[in-house]
Amino acid sequence: MVTLNNILSVAHYERKLLLRSWFFRVFAILVILAFVVINMATLSDVGMSTWLYRAIPSTIPYFNLTLLNVAQAVIAIFLSADFIKRDKQLDTSEVFYVRPLSNAEYVLGKTWGNLSVFFFLNFVMLLLVYFFNTTASNTYVDFSSYIIYFLLITVPTLLFIMGLAFCVMLILNNQALTFIVLLGYIALTLFYIQGKWDYVFDYMAYGLPMFRSTVLGFTDPVKLLSLRIMYILLGAGFICLTVYLFKRLPHSPAQKYLFLFLALGFFALSGIIAVHHVMRFNGNIEERRQMVALNDEFGDSPVMLVDEYDLTIDQKGNGISVEAVMFAIAQESASKFLFTLNPSLKVSSVHTLDGRDLQYERNLHLLFVDMGREVAVDDTVQVVVEYAGSIDENICYLDMSQAVLQAKNTSNRINFPKKYAFSTSGYFMVTPESYWYPRPGTTFSNVHSGWQQSFFSYYDVRVKPAKGLVPVTQGALTDTLDGYFHFMPDTPLPSVSLAIGDYVRESITKNNVTYGVYYFKGHDFFKDGLDSIPDTIPGMINEIKEDFERTVQMTYPYDRFTLVEVPGQFYCYSRAWTQTVDWTQPEMVFMPEKGYSINSIEFTNLTRRMRRFSQVMQSPQELQMQALNTFLYSFTSESSMGMGMGMRGAGFTSSNPWYQYPQMYDFRYNVYSPDLPIANRMVSNYLQSNILSGRAGFGNFMGRSMNGMSAEEQANVLLQQKSFEQLLVDTSRNNVINTIINLKASQLFAYGELEAGTERFSEKFKEIIEMYPFQNLRFEQLLSQLNDSIGVDVSKYVDDWYHTTKVPRYLFSNPTYTMVSNWLETAYEITLKVTNDSDVDGLIKLTIAYAWGNEDADVIPVKVGAHKTVEVVVNSDVYPRSMTINTMVSQNLPNSISQSFTQAENERRELREPGQFEVEGVANAVPPDEIIVDNEDTALFSVTNYEITGLLQKWLLEAKEEDKYQAIMNFRPPLRWTATTNTAYYGQFVRSALVIRSGNGSQTATWKIPIKEAGRYEVYYNLANGGNGRGGGFGGGGFGGGMPGGGFGGGMPGGGFGGGMSGGNMGGGNRGGGNMGGGNRGGGNMGGGNRGGFAGGNMGGGNMRGGNMGGGNRGGGRGWFGNNQQDNGYNFKLTQGHAINEDVFLNMNWASAGWNLLGTYVFEADTAQLVLNNESRQRSVVADAVRLVKVQ
Amino acid sequence: MSIIIEGLNKIYPSGNHALKDVNLTIPSGMFGLLGPNGAGKSTLMRILVALMEPTSGKVSMFGYDLRTQKKDIRRILGYLPQDFRFFAKYKTYEFLDYAARLSGITNSRVRKQKVADMLEQVGLYDARDRFASRLSGGMKRRLGIAQALIHDPKIIIVDEPTTGLDPEERIKFRNILTNIAEHDVSIILSTHIVGDISSSCTHMTLMNRGQVSFFGSPEDLLKAAEGSVWLIHANDEEFHEIIEKYPVVATIPAEKGWDVQVVTKDIDPRYKAEAMVPNLEHAYVHFIDTTFNEWSNA
């Protein structure tokens, strides 16, 4: 019926046509060029030489094929649908139709012809990739992955999309329409459906996690295979349907219907696979739902705290067999106690230590143990639970929403499956998250709090691994009797984890701490890069450790610190209520396979690059030491920069998952409260904020730059809508929850600081915490001990603090900064008036810094009662450099503003008495001869906006409508007036403005200015800077340029100069750039950006030093070039009845940050109107505030 | 008889009744299918080459039933469609090779030889590496016949092959067909150019408005027209009368007026008319304008 000769003949000539088509040729050339560039950038030393690709070389074909696949899927639609169009158009094709070949042969031949050309292209591309792969350093060619990914990605995609394209083309009978329909389908799957129903619609395997570990291979090959086979079947179905629909008479009607039935058969099969896949996915969701429901139901069951665990583990098959002996203490009087154990671990026996069988019930993950008698509170019992099985990952992260669980885990375009545990015969790995041993109580519950509490227990762990494998868990390896590895931790631990694999263990000991590495056999790549400094390594590690201990003012509590390599699929989530993530376990850090996400782990490459870019000759030893230091610092740096840019430039800073502070605090101290589940995190954050003051600054700056609102501002907006208690359970706000906790912690403990003095309070606080290492300390007890020792009762604030949504708002005067000299002394005097313009009492913190970076600073809590004004007077012998007013939880946006002190006024007089004094009046009231109308005055300010009608427009323009203040990307300003915040904008409480992309002038912003008294007024307009909008807001493009260079610190100080000097605003300038660029008052736009940026570069210091310099410089460049056109400015129209009708032009070349004079006009006692339109040579137009000053 | 057509009807979805109860028995040799544009020739051809399903009726070719045994029929069939201008991007020899492969010539050596022979036969060997789309109209037509012949078919169906060709190409093409017809194959030549039939066909049929109006040899057709073709020597006044009254085949200006060839059975004795020996063109006009009209009127 179907002869190969005919198929191959048709294919042969179809191939010829395709290869002769210019469309395909151009595409192929572009593909080859693109992949040369991409691979040069990713694999060779010329480019970034991404470590992930070279560390795990299966990702090289994976990455490349995924990219090519998207492009070829689009082109394949066009080319494959072309054959049907061609057949229709060319009269000569009929001579082939009359040949004795069947429709099936013809269609299959055409399909194979098309496919083979694309396969050939893939082959050429892979050959290219292979070349780069072989020439790349520190890697090898994973040949099988080239074939596997080709079969998994390319074949099903092409087969499916071609089959679909044929069918759609036959049905629609129009190539253009077919192309549009299928492009729409691609866009739909790529941008909208994405990973829904566990990637069942992801025909391109674009998002489907297909990472292939060098250790484990695929973690779920059956799922991958079935999904991809499903698309092959669908493709086959569509091709059969094409045969059926093909517009040529078949040899016989029977043949035609045969292919219809075949098509239906293929569709049915793929349908079965899809349904099975979705059912499995839904089954997991259902199981998780059931577990949560059980937790809700039994969350208040009696529990025991386990004082000691003796765990004996045998690795068997895909799982483990465990005997868990628990020495437990009843927390309340009961006979039946609740434990949680992974639901896949089947319990075979529960008995007492002396062999008496105990009744037990198992309900999914819950294990109820009936002691057979009433156990009194604090009575100790011994329970032995014997169980075996593999690990069900559904129990992990029950508190995470489906959206979070389903979110892709992507790094460098490689999609990783999220595995929370591994349970195979060759590799076993569990963290406490998978409840691999019985732990008291339940897991996540919607109705019961306190489930997240962990308590300290002693552990004694014996592990018998499968032959040839090596186990690792917490504790010292004391002996290996009878194949059992015996681990004994020195201290009680909140939990233990376990990994059993084909590990090689290496360690060094320095100052009684053993630093160990467990890596998979063959993964010793890191050694080459340290071969010149073997003797120096222990000392260096020790030095970093001691450095870290000094920084966080705590000691490392364990005798071991072990890095354990885990397969690349391992994933864990961070949580609001704890700083720990599962990467870090007590005395142990899980490192992803070959440290793929940590570029600095590839020491050889790092040293090579250092050598290349270093301007000083350095010895190999010095270079290797530097490289090792860079790597080790990744454990002691609190945050790493994560810059994601979404539709509207949503960005974020992420905490560093390798940061080892939890070793110092979280695994050692446990402050808990049934009513306040985040107590421990609050305490931890508070302790850190004291030792690392100012650390929020950078992250906040980043947040604001990228998001429109900093995390703290977002937190403040949320705290006006919901109470702290409500926000803690609102999982949709996980991105800012840590900031909320930070703010609330600092707010609560500020009451204590206010009463006892900041230093005294924080010292006592730490002292009490340190009294309870490896013990559970109730939060209430902590507060009570504080009260007892320093007489500060913070607990009285807790209730209101936890439940209120009333948030104060403040007005501030401009601070005065005076050098006061008299015959006795010379000292600096700072004064500031604060008015609380709300019905609730408020508390703010002033930080006076005497050195850069808040290293030497006074923190002064200031209590401001409702509707009161307080004047703060601070005296100092030392030259104060800046003041930061942190309103913590308030309606003010930004909630924290800073002022650099550059030049003090000199006065000869007595120093004022320092302190906080309640005074009359209102801070920063607009003088009687001035009128200010701000964009926040909704009654007096309005804008026009395009009507949004179409769905697409809505989608594009209103993507993030939920946030009032949005991020403004300087290079892509919004099409509609969009509110954004910035310190340099004007605002009584909210320093905001509206920004719009420059256009034809049809969009306007209007300020209605009520003038009570006729007369001559100067009209001023507030500019955040002389540049363009938010980006330039930080000093003549300093920020805008800072971005590409990566120097955020660089931009900020530049901006500080702009705002601080010219406008006299409170904003900016606190970081030092202000001082440098400050002198450059007039030329804010020209040299200002340059100098500001550069200065900032120097000052940004710390984390980002390298990038800042370049960033700053570039920023300056943009500032210079951006503003040299003569008609560069804003167009206003000022009107008042018949009296005034003036076009006003504000020339941005000469404008400076702050209030810019638009002109002087004579007004009547009536409302005037100032209209700003969006016609401008600037990239964007900013509507902020207008100010009228009466001329006397 | 090689091809038997019985009661063939084709009604298009638009309602156009393109073939009306066509019955034909086509013998071996060259068979002409003559008729004006729109007579249904192409529809009949497309049905015969299994590109179109008839609405009703039966076609048998060398014993194979067209409805159920299309594959067998396609195996013995060569077809040159009416329009043969637009090619995919194939070279001349590739086009032939493709056709040969699809016709079942699997041995590449044999196929190569066959293609070369065929190119030689139709005079395209020198143009074998040229893209088919770049050939002249006549060459394209010759390539068309070459592909129809490449697999030695028993039936060759050629639809309007000489349309648009210059006289030289037309003669070349006729000669090729005549040569083939000598090799025990049935060639069905559909045309509206009478000359094509007269020079080569042994049998023919005349179609008009979807029906067969004549079946027989060209001689029979001529015979039927005997006595109906006249040469009238007319003055200017008569000339105008004549062209209104009779189907005119040719008008030639003469010394004292016009020599007009007309086809009619009843010639007006007023005119100076002399009987002519009919040629095929006269016979064609005779049938179209008289016989068929009579049939349809009947």
PDB file of C-alpha atoms in Angstrom, chain A residues 40-139:
ATOM      1  CA  MET A  40      30.835  32.062  21.255  1.00  0.00           C
ATOM      2  CA  ALA A  41      29.150  34.103  23.959  1.00  0.00           C
ATOM      3  CA  THR A  42      28.178  31.205  26.147  1.00  0.00           C
ATOM      4  CA  LEU A  43      30.926  28.653  25.670  1.00  0.00           C
ATOM      5  CA  SER A  44      34.090  30.319  24.536  1.00  0.00           C
ATOM      6  CA  ASP A  45      36.392  32.492  26.536  1.00  0.00           C
ATOM      7  CA  VAL A  46      35.548  35.360  24.241  1.00  0.00           C
ATOM      8  CA  GLY A  47      32.120  35.595  25.824  1.00  0.00           C
ATOM      9  CA  MET A  48      30.671  35.005  29.240  1.00  0.00           C
ATOM     10  CA  SER A  49      31.615  31.367  29.165  1.00  0.00           C
ATOM     11  CA  THR A  50      28.653  30.397  31.300  1.00  0.00           C
ATOM     12  CA  TRP A  51      29.658  27.835  33.874  1.00  0.00           C
ATOM     13  CA  LEU A  52      26.318  26.036  33.888  1.00  0.00           C
ATOM     14  CA  TYR A  53      26.700  24.921  30.290  1.00  0.00           C
ATOM     15  CA  ARG A  54      30.211  23.698  30.750  1.00  0.00           C
ATOM     16  CA  ALA A  55      29.610  22.227  34.194  1.00  0.00           C
ATOM     17  CA  ILE A  56      26.752  20.085  32.964  1.00  0.00           C
ATOM     18  CA  PRO A  57      27.430  19.630  29.267  1.00  0.00           C
ATOM     19  CA  SER A  58      24.053  18.041  28.553  1.00  0.00           C
ATOM     20  CA  THR A  59      22.731  21.584  28.851  1.00  0.00           C
ATOM     21  CA  ILE A  60      24.723  22.648  25.796  1.00  0.00           C
ATOM     22  CA  PRO A  61      22.616  20.760  23.231  1.00  0.00           C
ATOM     23  CA  TYR A  62      19.547  21.349  25.402  1.00  0.00           C
ATOM     24  CA  PHE A  63      19.988  25.100  25.405  1.00  0.00           C
ATOM     25  CA  ASN A  64      20.805  25.324  21.721  1.00  0.00           C
ATOM     26  CA  LEU A  65      18.051  23.015  20.566  1.00  0.00           C
ATOM     27  CA  THR A  66      15.444  24.829  22.644  1.00  0.00           C
ATOM     28  CA  LEU A  67      16.404  28.115  21.055  1.00  0.00           C
ATOM     29  CA  LEU A  68      16.478  26.754  17.544  1.00  0.00           C
ATOM     30  CA  ASN A  69      13.230  24.962  18.131  1.00  0.00           C
ATOM     31  CA  VAL A  70      11.240  28.140  18.661  1.00  0.00           C
ATOM     32  CA  ALA A  71      12.595  29.665  15.484  1.00  0.00           C
ATOM     33  CA  GLN A  72      12.191  26.569  13.360  1.00  0.00           C
ATOM     34  CA  ALA A  73       8.684  25.923  14.641  1.00  0.00           C
ATOM     35  CA  VAL A  74       7.649  29.236  13.127  1.00  0.00           C
ATOM     36  CA  ILE A  75       9.525  28.744   9.886  1.00  0.00           C
ATOM     37  CA  ALA A  76       8.306  25.148   9.586  1.00  0.00           C
ATOM     38  CA  ILE A  77       4.723  26.345   9.623  1.00  0.00           C
ATOM     39  CA  PHE A  78       5.384  28.607   6.716  1.00  0.00           C
ATOM     40  CA  LEU A  79       7.399  26.186   4.664  1.00  0.00           C
ATOM     41  CA  SER A  80       5.313  23.110   5.283  1.00  0.00           C
ATOM     42  CA  ALA A  81       2.045  24.825   4.518  1.00  0.00           C
ATOM     43  CA  ASP A  82       3.754  26.024   1.370  1.00  0.00           C
ATOM     44  CA  PHE A  83       3.636  22.672  -0.373  1.00  0.00           C
ATOM     45  CA  ILE A  84      -0.130  22.635  -0.388  1.00  0.00           C
ATOM     46  CA  LYS A  85      -0.226  26.171  -1.719  1.00  0.00           C
ATOM     47  CA  ARG A  86       2.385  25.283  -4.321  1.00  0.00           C
ATOM     48  CA  ASP A  87       0.458  22.229  -5.464  1.00  0.00           C
ATOM     49  CA  LYS A  88      -2.586  24.373  -5.852  1.00  0.00           C
ATOM     50  CA  GLN A  89      -0.832  27.109  -7.783  1.00  0.00           C
ATOM     51  CA  LEU A  90       1.406  25.115 -10.097  1.00  0.00           C
ATOM     52  CA  ASP A  91      -0.481  23.505 -12.975  1.00  0.00           C
ATOM     53  CA  THR A  92       2.440  21.173 -13.523  1.00  0.00           C
ATOM     54  CA  SER A  93       1.890  19.407 -10.189  1.00  0.00           C
ATOM     55  CA  GLU A  94      -1.054  17.574 -11.700  1.00  0.00           C
ATOM     56  CA  VAL A  95       1.283  15.425 -13.703  1.00  0.00           C
ATOM     57  CA  PHE A  96       2.515  13.979 -10.420  1.00  0.00           C
ATOM     58  CA  TYR A  97      -0.996  13.554  -9.100  1.00  0.00           C
ATOM     59  CA  VAL A  98      -1.798  11.215 -11.969  1.00  0.00           C
ATOM     60  CA  ARG A  99       1.105   8.928 -11.036  1.00  0.00           C
ATOM     61  CA  PRO A 100       0.381   5.635  -9.343  1.00  0.00           C
ATOM     62  CA  LEU A 101       1.378   6.842  -5.894  1.00  0.00           C
ATOM     63  CA  SER A 102      -1.105   7.000  -3.105  1.00  0.00           C
ATOM     64  CA  ASN A 103      -2.085  10.144  -1.244  1.00  0.00           C
ATOM     65  CA  ALA A 104      -0.443   8.714   1.830  1.00  0.00           C
ATOM     66  CA  GLU A 105       2.830   8.247  -0.008  1.00  0.00           C
ATOM     67  CA  TYR A 106       2.629  11.748  -1.342  1.00  0.00           C
ATOM     68  CA  VAL A 107       1.841  13.399   1.995  1.00  0.00           C
ATOM     69  CA  LEU A 108       4.350  11.268   3.878  1.00  0.00           C
ATOM     70  CA  GLY A 109       6.960  12.034   1.254  1.00  0.00           C
ATOM     71  CA  LYS A 110       6.307  15.752   1.528  1.00  0.00           C
ATOM     72  CA  THR A 111       6.423  15.507   5.313  1.00  0.00           C
ATOM     73  CA  TRP A 112       9.650  13.605   5.343  1.00  0.00           C
ATOM     74  CA  GLY A 113      11.135  15.982   2.796  1.00  0.00           C
ATOM     75  CA  ASN A 114      10.309  18.952   4.991  1.00  0.00           C
ATOM     76  CA  LEU A 115      11.354  17.188   8.147  1.00  0.00           C
ATOM     77  CA  SER A 116      14.643  15.994   6.756  1.00  0.00           C
ATOM     78  CA  VAL A 117      15.642  19.499   5.734  1.00  0.00           C
ATOM     79  CA  PHE A 118      14.985  20.762   9.219  1.00  0.00           C
ATOM     80  CA  PHE A 119      16.756  17.770  10.672  1.00  0.00           C
ATOM     81  CA  PHE A 120      19.686  18.613   8.461  1.00  0.00           C
ATOM     82  CA  LEU A 121      19.642  22.165   9.750  1.00  0.00           C
ATOM     83  CA  ASN A 122      19.567  20.846  13.296  1.00  0.00           C
ATOM     84  CA  PHE A 123      22.442  18.579  12.459  1.00  0.00           C
ATOM     85  CA  VAL A 124      24.502  21.458  11.069  1.00  0.00           C
ATOM     86  CA  MET A 125      23.687  23.555  14.111  1.00  0.00           C
ATOM     87  CA  LEU A 126      24.603  20.714  16.439  1.00  0.00           C
ATOM     88  CA  LEU A 127      27.843  20.212  14.551  1.00  0.00           C
ATOM     89  CA  LEU A 128      28.598  23.836  15.175  1.00  0.00           C
ATOM     90  CA  VAL A 129      27.680  23.472  18.820  1.00  0.00           C
ATOM     91  CA  TYR A 130      29.818  20.347  18.983  1.00  0.00           C
ATOM     92  CA  PHE A 131      32.750  22.346  17.707  1.00  0.00           C
ATOM     93  CA  PHE A 132      32.317  24.984  20.401  1.00  0.00           C
ATOM     94  CA  ASN A 133      31.673  22.233  22.927  1.00  0.00           C
ATOM     95  CA  THR A 134      34.954  20.528  22.144  1.00  0.00           C
ATOM     96  CA  THR A 135      36.898  23.760  22.236  1.00  0.00           C
ATOM     97  CA  ALA A 136      35.334  25.019  25.480  1.00  0.00           C
ATOM     98  CA  SER A 137      37.428  24.669  28.581  1.00  0.00           C
ATOM     99  CA  ASN A 138      36.644  22.533  31.626  1.00  0.00           C
ATOM    100  CA  THR A 139      33.938  20.511  29.985  1.00  0.00           C
TER     101      THR A 139
END
